[in-house]
PDB file of C-alpha atoms and ligand atoms in Angstrom:
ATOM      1  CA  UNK U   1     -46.126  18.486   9.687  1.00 69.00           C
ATOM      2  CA  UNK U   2     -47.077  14.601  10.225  1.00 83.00           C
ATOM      3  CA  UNK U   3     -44.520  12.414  12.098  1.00 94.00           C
ATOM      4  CA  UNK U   4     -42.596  10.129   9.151  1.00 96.00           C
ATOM      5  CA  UNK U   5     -43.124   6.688  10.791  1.00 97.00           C
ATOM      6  CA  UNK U   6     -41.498   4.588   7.239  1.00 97.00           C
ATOM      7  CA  UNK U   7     -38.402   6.311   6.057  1.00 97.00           C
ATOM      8  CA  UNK U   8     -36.473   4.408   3.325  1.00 97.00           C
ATOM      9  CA  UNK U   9     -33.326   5.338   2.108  1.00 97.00           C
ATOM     10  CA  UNK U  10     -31.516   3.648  -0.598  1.00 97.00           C
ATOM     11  CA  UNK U  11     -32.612   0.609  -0.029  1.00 97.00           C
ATOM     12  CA  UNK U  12     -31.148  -2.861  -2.148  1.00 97.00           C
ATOM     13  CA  UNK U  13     -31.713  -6.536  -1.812  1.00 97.00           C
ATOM     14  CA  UNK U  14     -30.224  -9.271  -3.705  1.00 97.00           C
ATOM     15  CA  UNK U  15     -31.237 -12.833  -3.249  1.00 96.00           C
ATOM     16  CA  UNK U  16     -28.694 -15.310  -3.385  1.00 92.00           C
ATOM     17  CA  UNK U  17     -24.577 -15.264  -4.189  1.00 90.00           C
ATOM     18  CA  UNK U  18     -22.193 -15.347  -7.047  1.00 89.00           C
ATOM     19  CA  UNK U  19     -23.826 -16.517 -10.035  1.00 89.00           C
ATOM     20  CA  UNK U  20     -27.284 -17.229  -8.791  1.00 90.00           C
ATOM     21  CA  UNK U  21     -27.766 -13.568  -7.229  1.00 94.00           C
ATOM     22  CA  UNK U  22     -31.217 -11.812  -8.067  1.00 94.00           C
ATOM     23  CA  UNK U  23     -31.104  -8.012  -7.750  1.00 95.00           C
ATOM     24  CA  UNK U  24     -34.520  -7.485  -6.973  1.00 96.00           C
ATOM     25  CA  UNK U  25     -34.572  -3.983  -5.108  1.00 97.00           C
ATOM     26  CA  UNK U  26     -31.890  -1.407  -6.444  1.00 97.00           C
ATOM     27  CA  UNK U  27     -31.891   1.362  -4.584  1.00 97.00           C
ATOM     28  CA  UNK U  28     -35.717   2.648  -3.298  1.00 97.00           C
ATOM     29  CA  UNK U  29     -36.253   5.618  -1.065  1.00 97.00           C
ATOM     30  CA  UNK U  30     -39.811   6.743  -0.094  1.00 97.00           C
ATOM     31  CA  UNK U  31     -41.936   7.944   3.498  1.00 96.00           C
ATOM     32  CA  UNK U  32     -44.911   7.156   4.817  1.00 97.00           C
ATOM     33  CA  UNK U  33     -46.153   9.723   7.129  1.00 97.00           C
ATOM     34  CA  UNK U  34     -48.601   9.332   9.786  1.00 97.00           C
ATOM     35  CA  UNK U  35     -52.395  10.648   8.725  1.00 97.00           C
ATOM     36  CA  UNK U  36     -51.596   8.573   4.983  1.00 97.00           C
ATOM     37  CA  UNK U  37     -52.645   5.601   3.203  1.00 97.00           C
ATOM     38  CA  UNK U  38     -50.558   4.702   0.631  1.00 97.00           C
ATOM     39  CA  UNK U  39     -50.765   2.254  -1.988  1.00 97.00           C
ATOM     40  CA  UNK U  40     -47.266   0.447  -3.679  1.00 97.00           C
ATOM     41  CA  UNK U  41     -48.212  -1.059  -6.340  1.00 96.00           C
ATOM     42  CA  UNK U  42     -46.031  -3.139  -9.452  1.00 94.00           C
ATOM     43  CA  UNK U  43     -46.223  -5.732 -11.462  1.00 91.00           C
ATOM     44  CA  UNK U  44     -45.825  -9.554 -10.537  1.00 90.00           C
ATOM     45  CA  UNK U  45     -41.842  -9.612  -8.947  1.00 91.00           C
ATOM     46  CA  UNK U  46     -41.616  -6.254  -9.440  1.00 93.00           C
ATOM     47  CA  UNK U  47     -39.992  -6.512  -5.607  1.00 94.00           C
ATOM     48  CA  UNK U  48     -43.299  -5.324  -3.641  1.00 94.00           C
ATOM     49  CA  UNK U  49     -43.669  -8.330  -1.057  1.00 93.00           C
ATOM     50  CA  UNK U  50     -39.930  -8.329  -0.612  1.00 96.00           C
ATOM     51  CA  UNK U  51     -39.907  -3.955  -0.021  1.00 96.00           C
ATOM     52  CA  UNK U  52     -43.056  -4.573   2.495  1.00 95.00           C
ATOM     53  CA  UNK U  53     -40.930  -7.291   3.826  1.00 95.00           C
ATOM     54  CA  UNK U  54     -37.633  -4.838   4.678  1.00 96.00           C
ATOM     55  CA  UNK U  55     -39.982  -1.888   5.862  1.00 96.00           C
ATOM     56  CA  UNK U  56     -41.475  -4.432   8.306  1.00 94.00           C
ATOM     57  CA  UNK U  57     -38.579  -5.441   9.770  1.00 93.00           C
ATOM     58  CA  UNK U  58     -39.412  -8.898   8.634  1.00 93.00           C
ATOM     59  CA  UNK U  59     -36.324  -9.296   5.935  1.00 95.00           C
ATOM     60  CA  UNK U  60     -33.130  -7.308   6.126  1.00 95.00           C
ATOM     61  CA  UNK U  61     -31.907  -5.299   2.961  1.00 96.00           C
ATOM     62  CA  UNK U  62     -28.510  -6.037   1.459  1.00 96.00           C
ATOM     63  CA  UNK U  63     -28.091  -2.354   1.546  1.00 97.00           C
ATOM     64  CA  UNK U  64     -29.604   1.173   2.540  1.00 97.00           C
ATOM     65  CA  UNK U  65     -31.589   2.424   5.645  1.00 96.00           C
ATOM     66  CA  UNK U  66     -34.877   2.572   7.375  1.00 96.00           C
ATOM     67  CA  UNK U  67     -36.457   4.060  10.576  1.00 96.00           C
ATOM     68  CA  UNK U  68     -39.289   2.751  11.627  1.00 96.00           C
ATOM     69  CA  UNK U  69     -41.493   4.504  13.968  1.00 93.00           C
ATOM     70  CA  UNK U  70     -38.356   6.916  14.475  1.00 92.00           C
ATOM     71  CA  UNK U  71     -35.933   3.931  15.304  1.00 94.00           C
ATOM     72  CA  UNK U  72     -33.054   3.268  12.815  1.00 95.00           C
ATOM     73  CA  UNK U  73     -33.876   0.059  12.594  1.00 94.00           C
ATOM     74  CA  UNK U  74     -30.217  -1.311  11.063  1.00 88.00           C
ATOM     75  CA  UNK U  75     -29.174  -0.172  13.925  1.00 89.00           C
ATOM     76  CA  UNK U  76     -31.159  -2.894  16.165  1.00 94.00           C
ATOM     77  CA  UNK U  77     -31.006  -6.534  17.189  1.00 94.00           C
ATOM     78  CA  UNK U  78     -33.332  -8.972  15.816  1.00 93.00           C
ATOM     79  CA  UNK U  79     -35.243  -9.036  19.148  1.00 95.00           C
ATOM     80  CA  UNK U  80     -35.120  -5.453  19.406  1.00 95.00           C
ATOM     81  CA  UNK U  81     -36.862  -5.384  15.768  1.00 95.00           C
ATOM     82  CA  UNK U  82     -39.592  -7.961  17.060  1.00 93.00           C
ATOM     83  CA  UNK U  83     -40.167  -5.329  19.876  1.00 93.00           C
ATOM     84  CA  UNK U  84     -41.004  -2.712  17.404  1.00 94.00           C
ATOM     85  CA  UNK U  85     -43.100  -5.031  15.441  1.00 93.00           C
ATOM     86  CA  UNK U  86     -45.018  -6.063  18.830  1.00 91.00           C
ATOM     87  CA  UNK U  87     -45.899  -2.872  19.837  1.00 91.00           C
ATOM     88  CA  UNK U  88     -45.952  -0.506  16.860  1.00 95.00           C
ATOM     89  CA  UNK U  89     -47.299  -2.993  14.073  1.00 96.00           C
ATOM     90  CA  UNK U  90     -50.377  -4.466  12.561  1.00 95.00           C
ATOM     91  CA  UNK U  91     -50.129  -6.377   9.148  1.00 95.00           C
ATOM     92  CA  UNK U  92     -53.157  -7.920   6.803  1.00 93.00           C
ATOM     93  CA  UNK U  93     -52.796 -10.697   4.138  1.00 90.00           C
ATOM     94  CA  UNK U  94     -54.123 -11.579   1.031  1.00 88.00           C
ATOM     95  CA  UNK U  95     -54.715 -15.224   2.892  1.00 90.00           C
ATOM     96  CA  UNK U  96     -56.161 -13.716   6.026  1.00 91.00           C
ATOM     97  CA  UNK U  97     -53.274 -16.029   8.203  1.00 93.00           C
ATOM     98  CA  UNK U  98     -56.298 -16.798  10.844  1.00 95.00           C
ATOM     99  CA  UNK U  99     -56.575 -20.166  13.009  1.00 96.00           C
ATOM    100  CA  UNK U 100     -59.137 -21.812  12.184  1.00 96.00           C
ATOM    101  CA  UNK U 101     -59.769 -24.315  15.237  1.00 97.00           C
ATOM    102  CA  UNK U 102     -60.138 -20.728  17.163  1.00 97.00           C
ATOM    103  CA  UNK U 103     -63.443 -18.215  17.108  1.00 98.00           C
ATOM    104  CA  UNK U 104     -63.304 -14.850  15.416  1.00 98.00           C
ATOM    105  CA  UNK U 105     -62.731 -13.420  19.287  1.00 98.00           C
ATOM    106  CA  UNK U 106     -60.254 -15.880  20.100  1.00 98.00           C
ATOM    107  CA  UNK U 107     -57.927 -15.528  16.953  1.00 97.00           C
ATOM    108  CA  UNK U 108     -57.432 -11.540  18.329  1.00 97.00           C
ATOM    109  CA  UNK U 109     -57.470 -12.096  21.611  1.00 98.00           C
ATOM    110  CA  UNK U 110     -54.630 -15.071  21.833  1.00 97.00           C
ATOM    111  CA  UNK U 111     -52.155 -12.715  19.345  1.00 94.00           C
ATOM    112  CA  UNK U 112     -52.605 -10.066  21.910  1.00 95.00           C
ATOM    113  CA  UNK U 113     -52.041 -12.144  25.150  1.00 95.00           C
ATOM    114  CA  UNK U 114     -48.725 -13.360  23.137  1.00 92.00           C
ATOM    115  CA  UNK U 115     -47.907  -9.581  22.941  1.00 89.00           C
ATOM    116  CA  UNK U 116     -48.152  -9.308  26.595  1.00 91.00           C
ATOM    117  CA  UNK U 117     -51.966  -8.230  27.539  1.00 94.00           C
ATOM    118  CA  UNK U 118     -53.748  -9.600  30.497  1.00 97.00           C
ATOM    119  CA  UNK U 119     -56.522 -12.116  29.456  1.00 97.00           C
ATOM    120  CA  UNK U 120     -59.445  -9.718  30.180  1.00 97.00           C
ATOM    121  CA  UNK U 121     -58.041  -6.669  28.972  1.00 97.00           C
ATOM    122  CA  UNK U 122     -57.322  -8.886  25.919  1.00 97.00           C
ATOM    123  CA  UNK U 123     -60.399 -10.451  25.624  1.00 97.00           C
ATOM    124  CA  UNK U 124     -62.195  -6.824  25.696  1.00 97.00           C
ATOM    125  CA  UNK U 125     -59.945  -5.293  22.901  1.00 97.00           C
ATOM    126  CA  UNK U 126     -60.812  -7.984  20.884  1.00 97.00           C
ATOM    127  CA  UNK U 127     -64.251  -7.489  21.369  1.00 97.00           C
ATOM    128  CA  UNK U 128     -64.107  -3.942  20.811  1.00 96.00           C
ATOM    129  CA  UNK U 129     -61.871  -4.422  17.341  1.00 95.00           C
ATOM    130  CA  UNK U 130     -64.479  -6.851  16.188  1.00 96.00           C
ATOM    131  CA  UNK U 131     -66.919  -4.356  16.709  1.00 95.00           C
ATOM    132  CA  UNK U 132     -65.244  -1.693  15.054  1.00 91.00           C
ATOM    133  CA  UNK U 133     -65.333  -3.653  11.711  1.00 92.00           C
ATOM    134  CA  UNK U 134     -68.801  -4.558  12.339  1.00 93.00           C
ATOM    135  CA  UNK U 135     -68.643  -8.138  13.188  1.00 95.00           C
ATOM    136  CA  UNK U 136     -69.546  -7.747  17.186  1.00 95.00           C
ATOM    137  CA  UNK U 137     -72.526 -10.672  16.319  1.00 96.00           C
ATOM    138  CA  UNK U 138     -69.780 -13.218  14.866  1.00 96.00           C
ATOM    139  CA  UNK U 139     -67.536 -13.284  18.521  1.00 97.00           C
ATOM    140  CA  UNK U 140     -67.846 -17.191  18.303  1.00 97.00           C
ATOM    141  CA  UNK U 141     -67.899 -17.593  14.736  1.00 97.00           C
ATOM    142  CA  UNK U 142     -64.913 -19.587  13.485  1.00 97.00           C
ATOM    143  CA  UNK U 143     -62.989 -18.706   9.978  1.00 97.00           C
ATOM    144  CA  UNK U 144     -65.021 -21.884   8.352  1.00 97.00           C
ATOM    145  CA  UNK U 145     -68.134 -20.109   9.194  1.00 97.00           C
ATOM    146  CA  UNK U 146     -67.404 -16.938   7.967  1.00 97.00           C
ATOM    147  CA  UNK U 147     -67.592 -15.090   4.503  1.00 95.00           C
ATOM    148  CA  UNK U 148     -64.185 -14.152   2.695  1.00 93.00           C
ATOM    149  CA  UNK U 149     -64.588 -10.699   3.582  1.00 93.00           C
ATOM    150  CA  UNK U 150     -65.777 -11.759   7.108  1.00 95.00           C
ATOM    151  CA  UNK U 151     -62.752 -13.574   7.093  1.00 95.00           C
ATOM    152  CA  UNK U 152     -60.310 -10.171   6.318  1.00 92.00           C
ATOM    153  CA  UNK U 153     -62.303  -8.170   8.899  1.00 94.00           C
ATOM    154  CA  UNK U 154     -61.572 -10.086  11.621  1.00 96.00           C
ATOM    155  CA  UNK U 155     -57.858  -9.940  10.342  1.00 95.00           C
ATOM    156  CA  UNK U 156     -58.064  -6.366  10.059  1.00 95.00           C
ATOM    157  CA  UNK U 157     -59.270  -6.186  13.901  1.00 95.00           C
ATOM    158  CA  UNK U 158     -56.977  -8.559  14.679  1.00 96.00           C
ATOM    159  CA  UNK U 159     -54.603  -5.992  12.899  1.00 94.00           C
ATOM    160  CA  UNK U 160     -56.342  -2.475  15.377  1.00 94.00           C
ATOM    161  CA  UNK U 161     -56.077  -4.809  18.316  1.00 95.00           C
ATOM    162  CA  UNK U 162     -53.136  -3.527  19.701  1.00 91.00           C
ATOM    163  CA  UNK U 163     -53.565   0.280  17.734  1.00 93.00           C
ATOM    164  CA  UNK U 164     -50.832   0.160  15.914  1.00 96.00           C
ATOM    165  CA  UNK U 165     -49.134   3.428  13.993  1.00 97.00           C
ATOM    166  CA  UNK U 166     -48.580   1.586  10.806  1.00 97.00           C
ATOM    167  CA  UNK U 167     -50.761  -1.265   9.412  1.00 97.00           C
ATOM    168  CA  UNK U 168     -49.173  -3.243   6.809  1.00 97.00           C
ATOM    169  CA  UNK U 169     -51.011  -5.188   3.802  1.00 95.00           C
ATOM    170  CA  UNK U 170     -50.278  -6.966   1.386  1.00 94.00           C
ATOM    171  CA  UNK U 171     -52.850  -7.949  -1.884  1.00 92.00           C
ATOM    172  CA  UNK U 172     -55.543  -7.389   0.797  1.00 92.00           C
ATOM    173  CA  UNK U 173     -58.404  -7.486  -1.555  1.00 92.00           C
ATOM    174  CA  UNK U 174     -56.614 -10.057  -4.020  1.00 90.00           C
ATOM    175  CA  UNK U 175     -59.366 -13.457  -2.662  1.00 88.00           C
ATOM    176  CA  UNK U 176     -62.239 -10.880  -2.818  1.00 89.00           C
ATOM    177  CA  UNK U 177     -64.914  -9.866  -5.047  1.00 90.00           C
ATOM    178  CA  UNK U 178     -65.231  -6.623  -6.368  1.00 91.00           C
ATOM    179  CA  UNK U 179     -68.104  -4.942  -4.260  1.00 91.00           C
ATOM    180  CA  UNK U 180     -66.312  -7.017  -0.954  1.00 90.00           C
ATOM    181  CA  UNK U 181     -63.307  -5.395  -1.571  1.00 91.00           C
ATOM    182  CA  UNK U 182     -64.040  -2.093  -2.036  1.00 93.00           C
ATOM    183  CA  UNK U 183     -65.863  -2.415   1.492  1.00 90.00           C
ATOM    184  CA  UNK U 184     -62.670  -3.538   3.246  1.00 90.00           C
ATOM    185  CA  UNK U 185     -60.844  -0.869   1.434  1.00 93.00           C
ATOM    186  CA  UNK U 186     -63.588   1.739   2.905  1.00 93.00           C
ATOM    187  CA  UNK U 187     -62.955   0.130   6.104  1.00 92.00           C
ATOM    188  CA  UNK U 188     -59.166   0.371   6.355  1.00 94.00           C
ATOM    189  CA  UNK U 189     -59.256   3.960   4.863  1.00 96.00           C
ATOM    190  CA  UNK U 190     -61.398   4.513   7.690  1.00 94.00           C
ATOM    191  CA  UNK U 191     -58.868   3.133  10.340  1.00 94.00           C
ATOM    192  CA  UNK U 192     -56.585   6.258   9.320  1.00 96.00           C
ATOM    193  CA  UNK U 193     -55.870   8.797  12.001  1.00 96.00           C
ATOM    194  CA  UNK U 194     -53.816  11.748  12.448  1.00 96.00           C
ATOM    195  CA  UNK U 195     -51.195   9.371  14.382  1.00 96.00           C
ATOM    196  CA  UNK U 196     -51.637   6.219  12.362  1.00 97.00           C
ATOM    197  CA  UNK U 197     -50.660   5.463   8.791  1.00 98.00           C
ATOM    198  CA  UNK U 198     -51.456   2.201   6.530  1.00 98.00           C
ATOM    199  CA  UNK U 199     -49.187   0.630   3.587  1.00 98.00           C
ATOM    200  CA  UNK U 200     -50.891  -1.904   0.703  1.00 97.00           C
ATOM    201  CA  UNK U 201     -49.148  -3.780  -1.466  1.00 95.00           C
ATOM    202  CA  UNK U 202     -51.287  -4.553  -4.523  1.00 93.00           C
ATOM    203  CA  UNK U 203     -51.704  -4.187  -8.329  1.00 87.00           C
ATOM    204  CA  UNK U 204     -55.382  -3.876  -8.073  1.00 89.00           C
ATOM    205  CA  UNK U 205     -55.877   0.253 -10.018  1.00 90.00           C
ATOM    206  CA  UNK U 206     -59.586  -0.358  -8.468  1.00 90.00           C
ATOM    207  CA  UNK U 207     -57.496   1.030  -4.892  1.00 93.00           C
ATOM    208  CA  UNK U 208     -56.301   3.698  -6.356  1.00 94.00           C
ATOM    209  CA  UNK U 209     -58.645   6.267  -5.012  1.00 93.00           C
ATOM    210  CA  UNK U 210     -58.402   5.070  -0.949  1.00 95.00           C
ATOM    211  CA  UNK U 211     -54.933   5.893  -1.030  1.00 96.00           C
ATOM    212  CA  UNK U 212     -52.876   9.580  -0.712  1.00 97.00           C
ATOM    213  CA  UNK U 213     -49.876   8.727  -1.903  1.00 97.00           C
ATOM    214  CA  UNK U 214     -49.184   5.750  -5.105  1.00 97.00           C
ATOM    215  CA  UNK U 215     -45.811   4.652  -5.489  1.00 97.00           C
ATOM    216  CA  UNK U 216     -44.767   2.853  -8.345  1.00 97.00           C
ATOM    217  CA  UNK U 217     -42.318   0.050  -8.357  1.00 96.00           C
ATOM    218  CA  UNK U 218     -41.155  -1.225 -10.790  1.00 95.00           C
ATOM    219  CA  UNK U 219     -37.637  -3.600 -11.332  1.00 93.00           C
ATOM    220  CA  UNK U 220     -36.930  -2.672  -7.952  1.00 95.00           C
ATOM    221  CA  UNK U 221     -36.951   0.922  -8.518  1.00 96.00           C
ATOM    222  CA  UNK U 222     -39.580   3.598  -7.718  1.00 97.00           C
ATOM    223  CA  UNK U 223     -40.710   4.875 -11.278  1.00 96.00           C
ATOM    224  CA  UNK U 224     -43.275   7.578  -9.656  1.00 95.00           C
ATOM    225  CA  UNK U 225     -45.192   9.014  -6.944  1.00 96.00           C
ATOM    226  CA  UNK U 226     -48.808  10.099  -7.399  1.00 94.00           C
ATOM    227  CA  UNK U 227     -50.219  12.200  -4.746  1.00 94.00           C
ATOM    228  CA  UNK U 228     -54.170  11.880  -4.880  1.00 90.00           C
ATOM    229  CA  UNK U 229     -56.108  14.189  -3.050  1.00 86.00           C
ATOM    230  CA  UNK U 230     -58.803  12.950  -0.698  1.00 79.00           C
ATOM    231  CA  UNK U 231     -62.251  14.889  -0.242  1.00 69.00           C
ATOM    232  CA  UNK U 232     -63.110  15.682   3.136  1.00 64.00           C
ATOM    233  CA  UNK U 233     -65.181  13.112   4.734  1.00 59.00           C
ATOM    234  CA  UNK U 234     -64.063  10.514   2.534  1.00 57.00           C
ATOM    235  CA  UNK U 235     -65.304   8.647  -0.072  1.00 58.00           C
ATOM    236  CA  UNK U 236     -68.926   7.645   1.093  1.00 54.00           C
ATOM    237  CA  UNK U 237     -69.254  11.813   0.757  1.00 47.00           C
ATOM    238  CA  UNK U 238     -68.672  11.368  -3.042  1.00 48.00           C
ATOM    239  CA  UNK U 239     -70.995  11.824  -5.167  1.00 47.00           C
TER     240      UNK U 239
HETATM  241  N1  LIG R 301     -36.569 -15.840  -0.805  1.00 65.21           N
HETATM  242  C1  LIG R 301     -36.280 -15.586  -2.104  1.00 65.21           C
HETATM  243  N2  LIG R 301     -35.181 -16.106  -2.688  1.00 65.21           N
HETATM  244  C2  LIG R 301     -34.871 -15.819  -3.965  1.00 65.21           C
HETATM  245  N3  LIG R 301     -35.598 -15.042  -4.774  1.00 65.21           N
HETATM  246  C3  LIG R 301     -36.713 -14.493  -4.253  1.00 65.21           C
HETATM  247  C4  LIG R 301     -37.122 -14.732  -2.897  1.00 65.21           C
HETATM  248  N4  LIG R 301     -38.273 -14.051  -2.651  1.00 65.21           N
HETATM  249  C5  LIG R 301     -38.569 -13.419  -3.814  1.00 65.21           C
HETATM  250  N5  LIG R 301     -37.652 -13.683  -4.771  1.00 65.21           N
HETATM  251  C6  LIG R 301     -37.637 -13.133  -6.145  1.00 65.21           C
HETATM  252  O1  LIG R 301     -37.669 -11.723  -6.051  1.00 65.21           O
HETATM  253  C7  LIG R 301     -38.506 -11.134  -7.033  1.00 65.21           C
HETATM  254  C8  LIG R 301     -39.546 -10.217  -6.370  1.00 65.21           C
HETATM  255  O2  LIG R 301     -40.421 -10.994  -5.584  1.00 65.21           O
HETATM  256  P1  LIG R 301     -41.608 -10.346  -4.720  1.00 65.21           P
HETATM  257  O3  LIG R 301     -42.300 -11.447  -4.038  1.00 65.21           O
HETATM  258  O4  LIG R 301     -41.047  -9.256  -3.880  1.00 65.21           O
HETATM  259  O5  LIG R 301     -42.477  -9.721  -5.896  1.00 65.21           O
HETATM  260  P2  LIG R 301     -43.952  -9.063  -5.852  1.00 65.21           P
HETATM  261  O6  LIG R 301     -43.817  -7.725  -6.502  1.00 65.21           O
HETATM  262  O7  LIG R 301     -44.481  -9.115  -4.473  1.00 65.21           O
HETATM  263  O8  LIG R 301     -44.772 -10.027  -6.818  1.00 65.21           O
HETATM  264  P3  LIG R 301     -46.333 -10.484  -6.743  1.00 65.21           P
HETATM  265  O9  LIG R 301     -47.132  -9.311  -7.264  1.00 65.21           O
HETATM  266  O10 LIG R 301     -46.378 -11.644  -7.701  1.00 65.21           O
HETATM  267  O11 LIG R 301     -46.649 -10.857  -5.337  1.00 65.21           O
HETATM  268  C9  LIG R 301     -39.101 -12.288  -7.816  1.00 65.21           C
HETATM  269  O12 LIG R 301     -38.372 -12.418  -9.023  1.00 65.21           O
HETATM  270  C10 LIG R 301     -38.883 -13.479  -6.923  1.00 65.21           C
HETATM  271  O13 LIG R 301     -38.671 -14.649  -7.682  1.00 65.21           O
HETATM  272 MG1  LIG R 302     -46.135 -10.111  -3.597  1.00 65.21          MG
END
């Protein structure tokens, strides 16, 4: 049995008051558990930035529950919610969020002396990370001198710096082409161990097969869950 580290329970958000409120989640429930990569996917304000939002910690439900990494987190303080973002979380955008006065190294390194690392010791993940997602010959590169899916590498090592259990993304492929994007998929399907799991918000069906587990959103509401099973090795081993 895999630890759960995302466990939703009834979860509802409406934006706004009185006349102007939008329901926009109405009650969802799902897990992640570690060892999975699983895809949410919708259509356009269907409610998936705003779901990845609550299960972050970033946005607080009107309603329902969620643990996070085995912490209620309802049950915490804002700061005590940043804690468990700090240490336990990595996220990836569809904009890759990177500075881009700072070098490939330095955009890693600086997020991880903010979440407390020495210089060195941050300075050395960050090389390692980069390596991982084979950019360890673009250390000084910065984001104007990289390639779009250069660009969401170095986000996702920015992301494995501090080896996080759950990575976060949303539209991560959405600014990439086709043969780009299936390479960063590849790469974050890779990133999947027996203790770590990864969420993606998208409503690209080209992701489909990276993921274990689809869920379908859709008006706020889960409408299904697709298990798809992975061949051993991965999908490289495919035919
Ligand atoms: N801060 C906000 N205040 C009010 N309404 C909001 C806010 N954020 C989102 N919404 C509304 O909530 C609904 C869901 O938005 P959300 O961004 O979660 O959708 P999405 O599924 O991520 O869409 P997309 O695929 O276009 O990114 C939309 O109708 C949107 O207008
Ligand atoms: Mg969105």
């Amino acid at each position: 049995m895999s630890a759960v580290l995302v466990r939703a329970e009834a979860l509802k958000k409406t934006y706004g008051t009185g006349a102007l409120a939008v329901s926009v989640l109405r009650g969802i429930s799902l897990e992640v558990e570690a060892g999975s990569l699983v895809l949410l996917m919708g259509p356009s304000g269907s409610g998936k930035t705003t779901l990845v939002s609550i299960l972050a910690g970033l946005l607080r439900p009107t309603a329902g529950r969620i643990e996070l990494c085995g912490r209620d987190i309802s049950a915490l303080s804002e700061a005590q919610v940043a804690a468990v973002r700090r240490h336990h979380l990595g996220f990836v955008f569809q904009t890759y969020n990177l500075f881009p006065a700072l070098s490939a190294l330095e955009n890693i390194s600086e997020v991880l002396k903010m979440k407390g690392f020495a210089p060195r010791e941050a300075r050395r993940r960050a090389q390692d990370a980069l390596a991982r997602v084979g950019l360890g010959d673009r250390l000084s590169h910065r984001p104007g001198e990289l390639s779009g899916g250069q660009k969401q590498r170095v986000a996702i090592a920015r992301a494995l710096a501090g080896d996080p259990a759950l990575i976060f993304g949303d539209e991560v492929t959405a600014a990439l082409d086709t043969s780009t994007a299936l390479r960063v998929m590849d790469l974050l399907r890779a990133q999947v161990t027996p203790e770590r799991a990864i969420l993606i918000v998208t409503h690209d069906r080209r992701l489909e097969k990276y993921a274990d587990r689809v869920i379908h959103i859709e008006d706020g509401r889960v409408v299904s869950t697709t298990e798809v099973a992975q061949q051993p090795g991965g999908l490289e081993a495919q035919p």
